[in-house]
Amino acid sequence: GSLLRGLKGQLFTWNILKTIALGQMLSLCICGTAITSQFLAEKYKVNTPMLQSFINYCLLFLFYTVTLAFQSGSDNLVSILKRKWWKYVLLGLADVEANYLIVRAYQYTTLTSVQLLDCFGIPVLMALSWFILYARYRATHFIAVAVCLLGVGTMVGADILAGREDNSGSNVLIGDILVLLGASLYAVSNVCEEYVVKKLSRQEFLGMVGLFGTVISGIQLLVVEYKDIAGIRWDWKIALLFVAFALSMFCLYSFMPLVIKVTSATSVNLGILTADLYSLFFGLFLFGYKFSGLYILSFTVIMVGFVLYCSTPTRTAEPADSDVPPVTSIGIDNLGLKLEENLPETHSAAL
């Protein structure tokens, strides 16, 4: 009995419940972007992923880049750009293209393939965290990831049984390659995000992504989507969907660094695997999807894997040549939360 109690105490701490809640909040934001995109595509025949992303990057620019411009000292926009503009250009590129490739993939391959292959980002993310952030995993972490991926497999199985395999894509191989590329770029973006957020600041990350994301997606928009945008017959409903998409995306970008700061990029990515399920539940009402008990099962399996992952802190191996200040918090999933709870006064002051 004491073993069970100890396990229960370790699995269902306040920290982990908080992490679950934060992760599901991000899932709902992603669900918002998925539902609005689907409405635009199905009902109004509007396929403009770049324009949708562009609006989000503009919002980030207005909020965070402008804030950086008014900062003083080394956190100022100009001084950040002087030192590391090229790094943030690459980060902006990875972020914009990750968003673009995944949305583009839907035109070639099936929803199911996208959901499955999208998970490829998680092993990539773990590998990058290992090499770049020096995160060290235990057996529990690998088991937890396997459990989460099993949950995604169950969800895809449910999709196929419920006949949501919809239009078989026109060129499945191209679509699949696009998803794998997109997922890998997401992983790159997330690892950079964890590094910047934990070592520098959330404002700096969002401000830089806002700046370069706006420029890059703006240029790409004019090149790739010029005709599609010209063909939109605007009315208030379409405008409203665009606004809803942009707000969901903006909230996702704004909250993500906060969650990554107290956990890690990998655990965040496991937590948001449930986003597709939320989209499904809304889809039952909005798009008349068929329901399957397997959806509930897959949700449960993903959550079990997620809790398992968060219950065991990852270690950080110190880099051999320590010219960088030692990082104690990176990857130690719940340490950030514990620290945050012990320092409520300083935390609220910082906010």
Coordinates of C-alpha atoms in Angstrom, one line a residue, residues 67-292:
T67 CA 8.3 46.1 -26.3
L68 CA 11.9 45.2 -27.0
A69 CA 12.5 48.4 -28.9
F70 CA 11.6 50.3 -25.7
Q71 CA 13.8 48.2 -23.4
S72 CA 17.0 49.7 -22.1
G73 CA 20.5 48.2 -22.0
S74 CA 21.5 44.8 -23.5
D75 CA 17.8 43.7 -23.7
N76 CA 17.2 46.4 -26.3
L77 CA 16.1 45.4 -29.8
V78 CA 19.0 47.1 -31.5
S79 CA 21.7 45.6 -29.2
I80 CA 20.1 42.1 -29.6
L81 CA 20.1 42.5 -33.4
K82 CA 23.7 43.7 -33.4
R83 CA 24.9 40.6 -31.5
K84 CA 22.8 37.8 -32.9
W85 CA 20.6 38.9 -35.8
W86 CA 21.7 35.9 -38.0
K87 CA 20.8 33.4 -35.4
Y88 CA 17.3 34.8 -35.1
V89 CA 17.0 34.9 -38.9
L90 CA 17.6 31.2 -38.9
L91 CA 15.1 30.7 -36.1
G92 CA 12.5 32.8 -37.8
L93 CA 13.0 30.8 -41.0
A94 CA 12.6 27.4 -39.1
D95 CA 9.5 28.6 -37.4
V96 CA 7.8 30.0 -40.6
E97 CA 8.6 27.0 -42.7
A98 CA 7.6 24.5 -40.0
N99 CA 4.1 26.1 -40.0
Y100 CA 3.9 26.3 -43.7
L101 CA 5.1 22.7 -44.5
I102 CA 2.6 21.0 -42.2
V103 CA -0.3 23.0 -43.6
R104 CA 0.9 22.4 -47.2
A105 CA 1.1 18.7 -46.5
Y106 CA -2.7 18.4 -45.9
Q107 CA -3.1 19.0 -49.7
Y108 CA -1.1 16.0 -50.6
T109 CA -1.6 13.4 -47.9
T110 CA -4.3 12.3 -45.5
L111 CA -5.1 13.8 -42.1
T112 CA -4.1 10.5 -40.5
S113 CA -0.6 10.5 -42.0
V114 CA -0.1 14.1 -40.9
Q115 CA -1.2 13.2 -37.3
L116 CA 1.1 10.2 -37.2
L117 CA 4.2 11.6 -38.9
D118 CA 3.9 14.9 -36.9
C119 CA 5.1 12.9 -33.9
F120 CA 8.4 12.4 -35.6
G121 CA 9.3 15.8 -34.1
I122 CA 9.4 14.3 -30.6
P123 CA 12.4 12.0 -31.1
V124 CA 14.1 14.8 -33.1
L125 CA 13.4 17.1 -30.2
M126 CA 14.8 14.7 -27.6
A127 CA 18.0 14.2 -29.7
L128 CA 18.5 17.9 -30.1
S129 CA 17.8 18.5 -26.4
W130 CA 20.5 15.8 -25.7
F131 CA 23.1 17.5 -27.8
I132 CA 22.2 21.2 -27.4
L133 CA 20.7 21.5 -24.0
Y134 CA 22.6 18.5 -22.5
A135 CA 19.4 16.9 -21.3
R136 CA 19.8 13.3 -20.1
Y137 CA 16.9 10.9 -20.0
R138 CA 16.0 7.9 -18.0
A139 CA 14.3 4.7 -19.1
T140 CA 11.0 6.1 -17.7
H141 CA 11.2 9.0 -20.3
F142 CA 11.6 6.7 -23.2
I143 CA 8.7 4.5 -22.0
A144 CA 6.6 7.6 -21.5
V145 CA 7.2 8.8 -25.0
A146 CA 6.4 5.3 -26.4
V147 CA 3.1 5.4 -24.4
C148 CA 2.2 8.8 -25.8
L149 CA 3.0 7.6 -29.4
L150 CA 0.9 4.5 -28.8
G151 CA -2.0 6.9 -27.8
V152 CA -1.5 8.8 -31.1
G153 CA -1.6 5.4 -32.9
T154 CA -4.9 4.6 -31.2
M155 CA -6.3 7.9 -32.3
V156 CA -5.3 7.3 -35.9
G157 CA -6.9 3.9 -35.7
A158 CA -10.1 5.4 -34.5
D159 CA -10.0 7.9 -37.4
I160 CA -9.7 5.1 -39.9
L161 CA -12.5 3.1 -38.3
A162 CA -14.7 6.2 -38.1
G163 CA -14.1 6.8 -41.8
R164 CA -12.3 10.1 -41.4
E165 CA -9.6 9.0 -43.7
D166 CA -11.3 11.5 -46.0
N167 CA -9.8 12.4 -49.4
S168 CA -6.8 10.2 -50.0
G169 CA -4.2 12.7 -50.9
S170 CA -3.1 13.4 -54.4
N171 CA 0.6 12.6 -53.8
V172 CA 1.0 10.9 -50.4
L173 CA 4.8 10.6 -50.6
I174 CA 5.3 14.3 -51.1
G175 CA 2.9 15.0 -48.3
D176 CA 4.6 12.7 -45.9
I177 CA 8.0 14.1 -46.6
L178 CA 6.6 17.6 -46.0
V179 CA 5.3 16.6 -42.6
L180 CA 8.6 15.0 -41.6
L181 CA 10.5 18.2 -42.7
G182 CA 7.9 20.4 -40.9
A183 CA 8.1 18.3 -37.7
S184 CA 11.9 18.4 -37.7
L185 CA 11.9 22.2 -38.1
Y186 CA 9.4 22.5 -35.3
A187 CA 11.8 20.5 -33.1
V188 CA 14.6 22.9 -34.0
S189 CA 12.4 25.9 -33.2
N190 CA 11.3 24.4 -29.9
V191 CA 14.8 23.6 -28.7
C192 CA 16.0 27.2 -29.5
E193 CA 12.9 28.5 -27.7
E194 CA 13.8 26.5 -24.6
Y195 CA 17.3 27.7 -24.7
V196 CA 16.4 31.4 -25.2
V197 CA 13.5 31.3 -22.7
K198 CA 15.5 29.7 -19.9
K199 CA 18.8 31.6 -20.5
L200 CA 17.6 34.9 -21.8
S201 CA 14.0 36.0 -21.8
R202 CA 10.6 35.2 -23.2
Q203 CA 10.3 38.7 -24.5
E204 CA 13.5 38.3 -26.5
F205 CA 12.3 35.0 -28.1
L206 CA 8.8 36.3 -29.0
G207 CA 10.1 39.7 -30.1
M208 CA 12.7 38.1 -32.5
V209 CA 10.3 35.5 -33.9
G210 CA 7.7 38.3 -34.3
L211 CA 10.3 40.5 -36.2
F212 CA 11.8 37.9 -38.5
G213 CA 8.6 35.8 -38.8
T214 CA 6.8 38.9 -40.1
V215 CA 9.4 39.7 -42.7
I216 CA 9.9 36.1 -43.9
S217 CA 6.2 35.2 -44.0
G218 CA 5.4 38.5 -45.6
I219 CA 7.9 37.9 -48.5
Q220 CA 6.8 34.3 -48.9
L221 CA 3.1 35.4 -48.9
L222 CA 3.7 37.7 -51.9
V223 CA 5.6 34.9 -53.8
V224 CA 3.5 31.8 -53.0
E225 CA 0.0 32.9 -52.1
Y226 CA -0.6 36.1 -54.1
K227 CA -3.3 34.5 -56.3
D228 CA -5.1 32.7 -53.5
I229 CA -5.4 35.9 -51.4
A230 CA -6.6 37.9 -54.4
G231 CA -9.3 35.2 -54.9
I232 CA -10.8 35.5 -51.4
R233 CA -14.3 36.9 -51.5
W234 CA -14.2 38.8 -48.1
D235 CA -17.2 38.9 -45.9
W236 CA -17.5 39.3 -42.1
K237 CA -17.6 35.5 -41.5
I238 CA -14.3 34.9 -43.3
A239 CA -12.8 37.9 -41.5
L240 CA -14.0 36.6 -38.2
L241 CA -12.4 33.2 -38.9
F242 CA -9.1 34.9 -39.7
V243 CA -9.3 36.8 -36.5
A244 CA -10.1 33.7 -34.5
F245 CA -7.2 31.8 -36.1
A246 CA -4.7 34.7 -35.4
L247 CA -5.8 35.0 -31.8
S248 CA -5.5 31.2 -31.1
M249 CA -2.1 31.3 -32.7
F250 CA -1.0 34.4 -30.8
C251 CA -2.1 32.9 -27.5
L252 CA -0.3 29.6 -28.3
Y253 CA 2.9 31.6 -29.0
S254 CA 2.6 33.7 -26.0
F255 CA 1.9 30.9 -23.5
M256 CA 4.3 28.3 -25.0
P257 CA 7.5 29.9 -23.6
L258 CA 5.9 30.2 -20.1
V259 CA 5.1 26.5 -20.1
I260 CA 8.5 25.6 -21.6
K261 CA 10.2 27.7 -18.9
V262 CA 8.7 25.6 -16.1
T263 CA 8.9 22.3 -17.8
S264 CA 10.8 21.5 -21.1
A265 CA 10.1 21.6 -24.8
T266 CA 9.8 17.8 -24.9
S267 CA 7.1 17.6 -22.2
V268 CA 5.2 20.4 -23.8
N269 CA 5.2 18.6 -27.1
L270 CA 3.9 15.4 -25.4
G271 CA 1.2 17.4 -23.6
I272 CA -0.1 18.9 -26.8
L273 CA -0.6 15.6 -28.6
T274 CA -4.1 15.8 -27.3
A275 CA -4.9 18.8 -29.5
D276 CA -6.1 16.6 -32.4
L277 CA -8.6 15.0 -30.0
Y278 CA -10.0 18.4 -29.0
S279 CA -10.4 19.2 -32.7
L280 CA -12.2 15.9 -33.0
F281 CA -14.7 16.6 -30.2
F282 CA -15.5 20.0 -31.7
G283 CA -15.6 18.3 -35.1
L284 CA -18.4 16.0 -33.9
F285 CA -20.6 19.0 -33.6
L286 CA -19.3 21.3 -36.4
F287 CA -18.4 18.8 -39.1
G288 CA -20.6 15.8 -38.2
Y289 CA -17.7 13.4 -37.4
K290 CA -18.6 9.9 -36.2
F291 CA -17.6 9.2 -32.6
S292 CA -15.6 6.3 -31.4

